[in-house]
Amino acid sequence: MEHETHTHETHAAHEPQAHAGHTAPAGWSMAALATLHCLTGCAVGEVLGMVVGTALGWGNLATTILAIVLAFFFGYSLTLRGVLKAGVDLRTAVRVALAADTLSIAVMELIDNGVIVLWPDAMDATLRDPLFWGSLLISLAVAFVVTTPVNKWTIGRGKGHAVVHRYHH
């Protein structure tokens, strides 16, 4: 379904429903989509940071910090783009992006970088080494699996990515 053809009724079918002051649990598909959205921005930033830091010969700590900063930047940017496109002012859009993505990106980055740090020799792999790309791919996959239940929990409480759905038209 194209984004432009979404209606409020379409989103209502995917949004948690409030009943007597409680929010119904979010579905796994909604949580997976929110996590995939987050993963896209995180992966772009993570890969770019790792590639730039490795290509410039930076140490592991500097490269990891750059990758994390860029993961947050690109993660927030994807959300900002969609919310701004809905006609929301920049200040509100920034607040929405922070509310929607901070926990998700933080968990994703913690897991992703934790896997890389714990993987033998992954931190010292070069761009031409299959270990660099393989460990990065697997770390992002593990981060997706761990972050999806976090997003399900936050969406089910009307937080996290559920905040973004208020601005989709």
PDB file of C-alpha atoms in Angstrom:
ATOM      1  CA  MET A   1       0.000   0.000   0.000  1.00  0.00           C
ATOM      2  CA  GLU A   2       1.420   3.378  -0.953  1.00  0.00           C
ATOM      3  CA  HIS A   3       1.961   5.884   1.838  1.00  0.00           C
ATOM      4  CA  GLU A   4      -0.106   8.536   0.079  1.00  0.00           C
ATOM      5  CA  THR A   5      -3.181   6.286   0.045  1.00  0.00           C
ATOM      6  CA  HIS A   6      -3.179   5.668   3.795  1.00  0.00           C
ATOM      7  CA  THR A   7      -6.210   6.932   5.635  1.00  0.00           C
ATOM      8  CA  HIS A   8      -6.869   7.467   9.296  1.00  0.00           C
ATOM      9  CA  GLU A   9      -8.909   4.262   9.217  1.00  0.00           C
ATOM     10  CA  THR A  10      -5.917   2.373   7.780  1.00  0.00           C
ATOM     11  CA  HIS A  11      -3.707   3.548  10.623  1.00  0.00           C
ATOM     12  CA  ALA A  12      -6.440   2.974  13.170  1.00  0.00           C
ATOM     13  CA  ALA A  13      -6.378  -0.695  12.247  1.00  0.00           C
ATOM     14  CA  HIS A  14      -2.677  -0.812  13.205  1.00  0.00           C
ATOM     15  CA  GLU A  15      -2.716   1.457  16.236  1.00  0.00           C
ATOM     16  CA  PRO A  16      -3.246   0.274  19.778  1.00  0.00           C
ATOM     17  CA  GLN A  17      -6.783   0.965  20.952  1.00  0.00           C
ATOM     18  CA  ALA A  18      -7.459   2.510  24.337  1.00  0.00           C
ATOM     19  CA  HIS A  19     -10.069   0.760  26.462  1.00  0.00           C
ATOM     20  CA  ALA A  20     -11.084   2.077  29.876  1.00  0.00           C
ATOM     21  CA  GLY A  21      -7.846   4.001  30.318  1.00  0.00           C
ATOM     22  CA  HIS A  22      -5.603   1.155  29.133  1.00  0.00           C
ATOM     23  CA  THR A  23      -3.785   0.727  25.851  1.00  0.00           C
ATOM     24  CA  ALA A  24      -4.186  -2.564  24.040  1.00  0.00           C
ATOM     25  CA  PRO A  25      -0.986  -4.454  23.299  1.00  0.00           C
ATOM     26  CA  ALA A  26       0.674  -3.534  20.020  1.00  0.00           C
ATOM     27  CA  GLY A  27       0.956  -6.198  17.361  1.00  0.00           C
ATOM     28  CA  TRP A  28       4.230  -7.815  16.420  1.00  0.00           C
ATOM     29  CA  SER A  29       3.946  -6.634  12.815  1.00  0.00           C
ATOM     30  CA  MET A  30       3.645  -3.008  13.909  1.00  0.00           C
ATOM     31  CA  ALA A  31       6.631  -3.439  16.245  1.00  0.00           C
ATOM     32  CA  ALA A  32       8.662  -5.114  13.497  1.00  0.00           C
ATOM     33  CA  LEU A  33       7.876  -2.289  11.062  1.00  0.00           C
ATOM     34  CA  ALA A  34       8.878   0.322  13.644  1.00  0.00           C
ATOM     35  CA  THR A  35      12.094  -1.587  14.317  1.00  0.00           C
ATOM     36  CA  LEU A  36      12.810  -1.933  10.610  1.00  0.00           C
ATOM     37  CA  HIS A  37      12.334   1.832  10.234  1.00  0.00           C
ATOM     38  CA  CYS A  38      14.761   2.389  13.110  1.00  0.00           C
ATOM     39  CA  LEU A  39      17.183  -0.213  11.771  1.00  0.00           C
ATOM     40  CA  THR A  40      17.307   1.522   8.396  1.00  0.00           C
ATOM     41  CA  GLY A  41      18.532   4.798   9.855  1.00  0.00           C
ATOM     42  CA  CYS A  42      20.807   3.067  12.345  1.00  0.00           C
ATOM     43  CA  ALA A  43      22.334   0.844   9.693  1.00  0.00           C
ATOM     44  CA  VAL A  44      23.052   3.768   7.358  1.00  0.00           C
ATOM     45  CA  GLY A  45      24.762   5.681  10.160  1.00  0.00           C
ATOM     46  CA  GLU A  46      26.504   2.639  11.595  1.00  0.00           C
ATOM     47  CA  VAL A  47      27.900   1.476   8.257  1.00  0.00           C
ATOM     48  CA  LEU A  48      28.913   4.995   7.224  1.00  0.00           C
ATOM     49  CA  GLY A  49      30.633   5.592  10.578  1.00  0.00           C
ATOM     50  CA  MET A  50      32.466   2.270  10.467  1.00  0.00           C
ATOM     51  CA  VAL A  51      33.522   2.768   6.849  1.00  0.00           C
ATOM     52  CA  VAL A  52      34.730   6.350   7.403  1.00  0.00           C
ATOM     53  CA  GLY A  53      36.524   5.575  10.674  1.00  0.00           C
ATOM     54  CA  THR A  54      38.148   2.442   9.263  1.00  0.00           C
ATOM     55  CA  ALA A  55      39.132   4.127   5.989  1.00  0.00           C
ATOM     56  CA  LEU A  56      40.708   7.028   7.899  1.00  0.00           C
ATOM     57  CA  GLY A  57      42.630   4.625  10.117  1.00  0.00           C
ATOM     58  CA  TRP A  58      40.928   5.812  13.290  1.00  0.00           C
ATOM     59  CA  GLY A  59      41.076   3.688  16.382  1.00  0.00           C
ATOM     60  CA  ASN A  60      38.236   1.465  17.488  1.00  0.00           C
ATOM     61  CA  LEU A  61      36.849   3.890  20.075  1.00  0.00           C
ATOM     62  CA  ALA A  62      36.745   6.909  17.719  1.00  0.00           C
ATOM     63  CA  THR A  63      35.231   4.814  14.924  1.00  0.00           C
ATOM     64  CA  THR A  64      32.580   3.374  17.237  1.00  0.00           C
ATOM     65  CA  ILE A  65      31.651   6.815  18.595  1.00  0.00           C
ATOM     66  CA  LEU A  66      31.319   8.178  15.047  1.00  0.00           C
ATOM     67  CA  ALA A  67      29.156   5.207  14.051  1.00  0.00           C
ATOM     68  CA  ILE A  68      26.868   5.686  17.059  1.00  0.00           C
ATOM     69  CA  VAL A  69      26.519   9.438  16.481  1.00  0.00           C
ATOM     70  CA  LEU A  70      25.696   8.872  12.820  1.00  0.00           C
ATOM     71  CA  ALA A  71      23.247   6.075  13.676  1.00  0.00           C
ATOM     72  CA  PHE A  72      21.290   8.455  15.914  1.00  0.00           C
ATOM     73  CA  PHE A  73      21.532  11.223  13.298  1.00  0.00           C
ATOM     74  CA  PHE A  74      20.197   9.090  10.457  1.00  0.00           C
ATOM     75  CA  GLY A  75      17.641   7.340  12.675  1.00  0.00           C
ATOM     76  CA  TYR A  76      16.178  10.659  13.781  1.00  0.00           C
ATOM     77  CA  SER A  77      16.468  12.095  10.260  1.00  0.00           C
ATOM     78  CA  LEU A  78      14.232   9.434   8.732  1.00  0.00           C
ATOM     79  CA  THR A  79      11.532  10.150  11.291  1.00  0.00           C
ATOM     80  CA  LEU A  80      11.950  13.914  10.938  1.00  0.00           C
ATOM     81  CA  ARG A  81      11.570  13.633   7.176  1.00  0.00           C
ATOM     82  CA  GLY A  82       8.232  11.840   7.465  1.00  0.00           C
ATOM     83  CA  VAL A  83       6.843  14.084  10.203  1.00  0.00           C
ATOM     84  CA  LEU A  84       7.917  17.293   8.452  1.00  0.00           C
ATOM     85  CA  LYS A  85       6.331  15.987   5.242  1.00  0.00           C
ATOM     86  CA  ALA A  86       3.048  15.783   7.179  1.00  0.00           C
ATOM     87  CA  GLY A  87       3.241  19.564   7.667  1.00  0.00           C
ATOM     88  CA  VAL A  88       4.444  19.627  11.273  1.00  0.00           C
ATOM     89  CA  ASP A  89       6.698  22.501  12.348  1.00  0.00           C
ATOM     90  CA  LEU A  90      10.392  21.722  12.957  1.00  0.00           C
ATOM     91  CA  ARG A  91      10.255  22.098  16.745  1.00  0.00           C
ATOM     92  CA  THR A  92       7.344  19.664  17.057  1.00  0.00           C
ATOM     93  CA  ALA A  93       8.941  17.296  14.529  1.00  0.00           C
ATOM     94  CA  VAL A  94      12.163  17.183  16.558  1.00  0.00           C
ATOM     95  CA  ARG A  95      10.187  16.417  19.719  1.00  0.00           C
ATOM     96  CA  VAL A  96       8.294  13.656  17.911  1.00  0.00           C
ATOM     97  CA  ALA A  97      11.511  12.125  16.550  1.00  0.00           C
ATOM     98  CA  LEU A  98      13.156  12.189  19.965  1.00  0.00           C
ATOM     99  CA  ALA A  99      10.096  10.638  21.616  1.00  0.00           C
ATOM    100  CA  ALA A 100       9.627   8.057  18.879  1.00  0.00           C
ATOM    101  CA  ASP A 101      13.165   6.857  18.337  1.00  0.00           C
ATOM    102  CA  THR A 102      15.470   7.494  21.290  1.00  0.00           C
ATOM    103  CA  LEU A 103      14.877   4.250  23.191  1.00  0.00           C
ATOM    104  CA  SER A 104      14.743   2.167  20.025  1.00  0.00           C
ATOM    105  CA  ILE A 105      17.996   3.591  18.633  1.00  0.00           C
ATOM    106  CA  ALA A 106      19.731   3.350  22.010  1.00  0.00           C
ATOM    107  CA  VAL A 107      18.825  -0.328  22.415  1.00  0.00           C
ATOM    108  CA  MET A 108      19.751  -1.051  18.829  1.00  0.00           C
ATOM    109  CA  GLU A 109      23.138   0.642  19.181  1.00  0.00           C
ATOM    110  CA  LEU A 110      23.877  -1.037  22.512  1.00  0.00           C
ATOM    111  CA  ILE A 111      23.162  -4.489  21.095  1.00  0.00           C
ATOM    112  CA  ASP A 112      24.776  -3.867  17.709  1.00  0.00           C
ATOM    113  CA  ASN A 113      27.991  -2.489  19.154  1.00  0.00           C
ATOM    114  CA  GLY A 114      27.997  -5.032  21.972  1.00  0.00           C
ATOM    115  CA  VAL A 115      27.965  -7.881  19.445  1.00  0.00           C
ATOM    116  CA  ILE A 116      30.828  -6.290  17.491  1.00  0.00           C
ATOM    117  CA  VAL A 117      32.900  -5.727  20.646  1.00  0.00           C
ATOM    118  CA  LEU A 118      32.359  -9.307  21.828  1.00  0.00           C
ATOM    119  CA  TRP A 119      32.971 -10.900  18.401  1.00  0.00           C
ATOM    120  CA  PRO A 120      36.595 -12.078  18.271  1.00  0.00           C
ATOM    121  CA  ASP A 121      38.674  -9.911  15.919  1.00  0.00           C
ATOM    122  CA  ALA A 122      35.650  -7.978  14.561  1.00  0.00           C
ATOM    123  CA  MET A 123      36.885  -4.669  15.981  1.00  0.00           C
ATOM    124  CA  ASP A 124      40.161  -5.055  14.076  1.00  0.00           C
ATOM    125  CA  ALA A 125      38.681  -6.181  10.744  1.00  0.00           C
ATOM    126  CA  THR A 126      39.308  -3.978   7.722  1.00  0.00           C
ATOM    127  CA  LEU A 127      36.858  -2.959   5.006  1.00  0.00           C
ATOM    128  CA  ARG A 128      38.211  -5.686   2.703  1.00  0.00           C
ATOM    129  CA  ASP A 129      37.796  -8.368   5.346  1.00  0.00           C
ATOM    130  CA  PRO A 130      34.600 -10.469   5.115  1.00  0.00           C
ATOM    131  CA  LEU A 131      34.625 -10.495   8.948  1.00  0.00           C
ATOM    132  CA  PHE A 132      33.990  -6.725   8.935  1.00  0.00           C
ATOM    133  CA  TRP A 133      30.843  -7.040   6.818  1.00  0.00           C
ATOM    134  CA  GLY A 134      29.683 -10.368   8.227  1.00  0.00           C
ATOM    135  CA  SER A 135      29.933  -9.312  11.859  1.00  0.00           C
ATOM    136  CA  LEU A 136      28.262  -5.975  11.078  1.00  0.00           C
ATOM    137  CA  LEU A 137      25.379  -7.701   9.285  1.00  0.00           C
ATOM    138  CA  ILE A 138      24.868 -10.236  12.062  1.00  0.00           C
ATOM    139  CA  SER A 139      25.129  -7.568  14.774  1.00  0.00           C
ATOM    140  CA  LEU A 140      22.390  -5.534  13.068  1.00  0.00           C
ATOM    141  CA  ALA A 141      20.210  -8.647  12.757  1.00  0.00           C
ATOM    142  CA  VAL A 142      20.652  -9.425  16.464  1.00  0.00           C
ATOM    143  CA  ALA A 143      19.869  -5.788  17.298  1.00  0.00           C
ATOM    144  CA  PHE A 144      16.650  -6.036  15.254  1.00  0.00           C
ATOM    145  CA  VAL A 145      15.552  -9.178  17.119  1.00  0.00           C
ATOM    146  CA  VAL A 146      16.257  -7.642  20.532  1.00  0.00           C
ATOM    147  CA  THR A 147      14.785  -4.208  19.728  1.00  0.00           C
ATOM    148  CA  THR A 148      11.487  -5.448  18.268  1.00  0.00           C
ATOM    149  CA  PRO A 149      10.017  -6.477  21.671  1.00  0.00           C
ATOM    150  CA  VAL A 150      11.152  -3.124  23.107  1.00  0.00           C
ATOM    151  CA  ASN A 151       9.241  -1.328  20.353  1.00  0.00           C
ATOM    152  CA  LYS A 152       6.222  -3.585  20.867  1.00  0.00           C
ATOM    153  CA  TRP A 153       6.203  -2.653  24.552  1.00  0.00           C
ATOM    154  CA  THR A 154       6.550   1.114  23.944  1.00  0.00           C
ATOM    155  CA  ILE A 155       3.989   1.195  21.126  1.00  0.00           C
ATOM    156  CA  GLY A 156       1.545  -0.748  23.301  1.00  0.00           C
ATOM    157  CA  ARG A 157       1.786   2.073  25.830  1.00  0.00           C
ATOM    158  CA  GLY A 158       1.233   4.796  23.242  1.00  0.00           C
ATOM    159  CA  LYS A 159       4.921   5.765  23.309  1.00  0.00           C
ATOM    160  CA  GLY A 160       7.853   5.263  20.973  1.00  0.00           C
ATOM    161  CA  HIS A 161       6.905   4.857  17.340  1.00  0.00           C
ATOM    162  CA  ALA A 162       3.198   5.162  18.210  1.00  0.00           C
ATOM    163  CA  VAL A 163       3.839   8.907  18.583  1.00  0.00           C
ATOM    164  CA  VAL A 164       4.762   9.135  14.890  1.00  0.00           C
ATOM    165  CA  HIS A 165       1.463   7.600  13.778  1.00  0.00           C
ATOM    166  CA  ARG A 166      -0.395  10.676  14.996  1.00  0.00           C
ATOM    167  CA  TYR A 167       1.235  12.618  12.162  1.00  0.00           C
ATOM    168  CA  HIS A 168       0.727  10.177   9.286  1.00  0.00           C
ATOM    169  CA  HIS A 169      -2.038  11.194   6.913  1.00  0.00           C
TER     170      HIS A 169
END
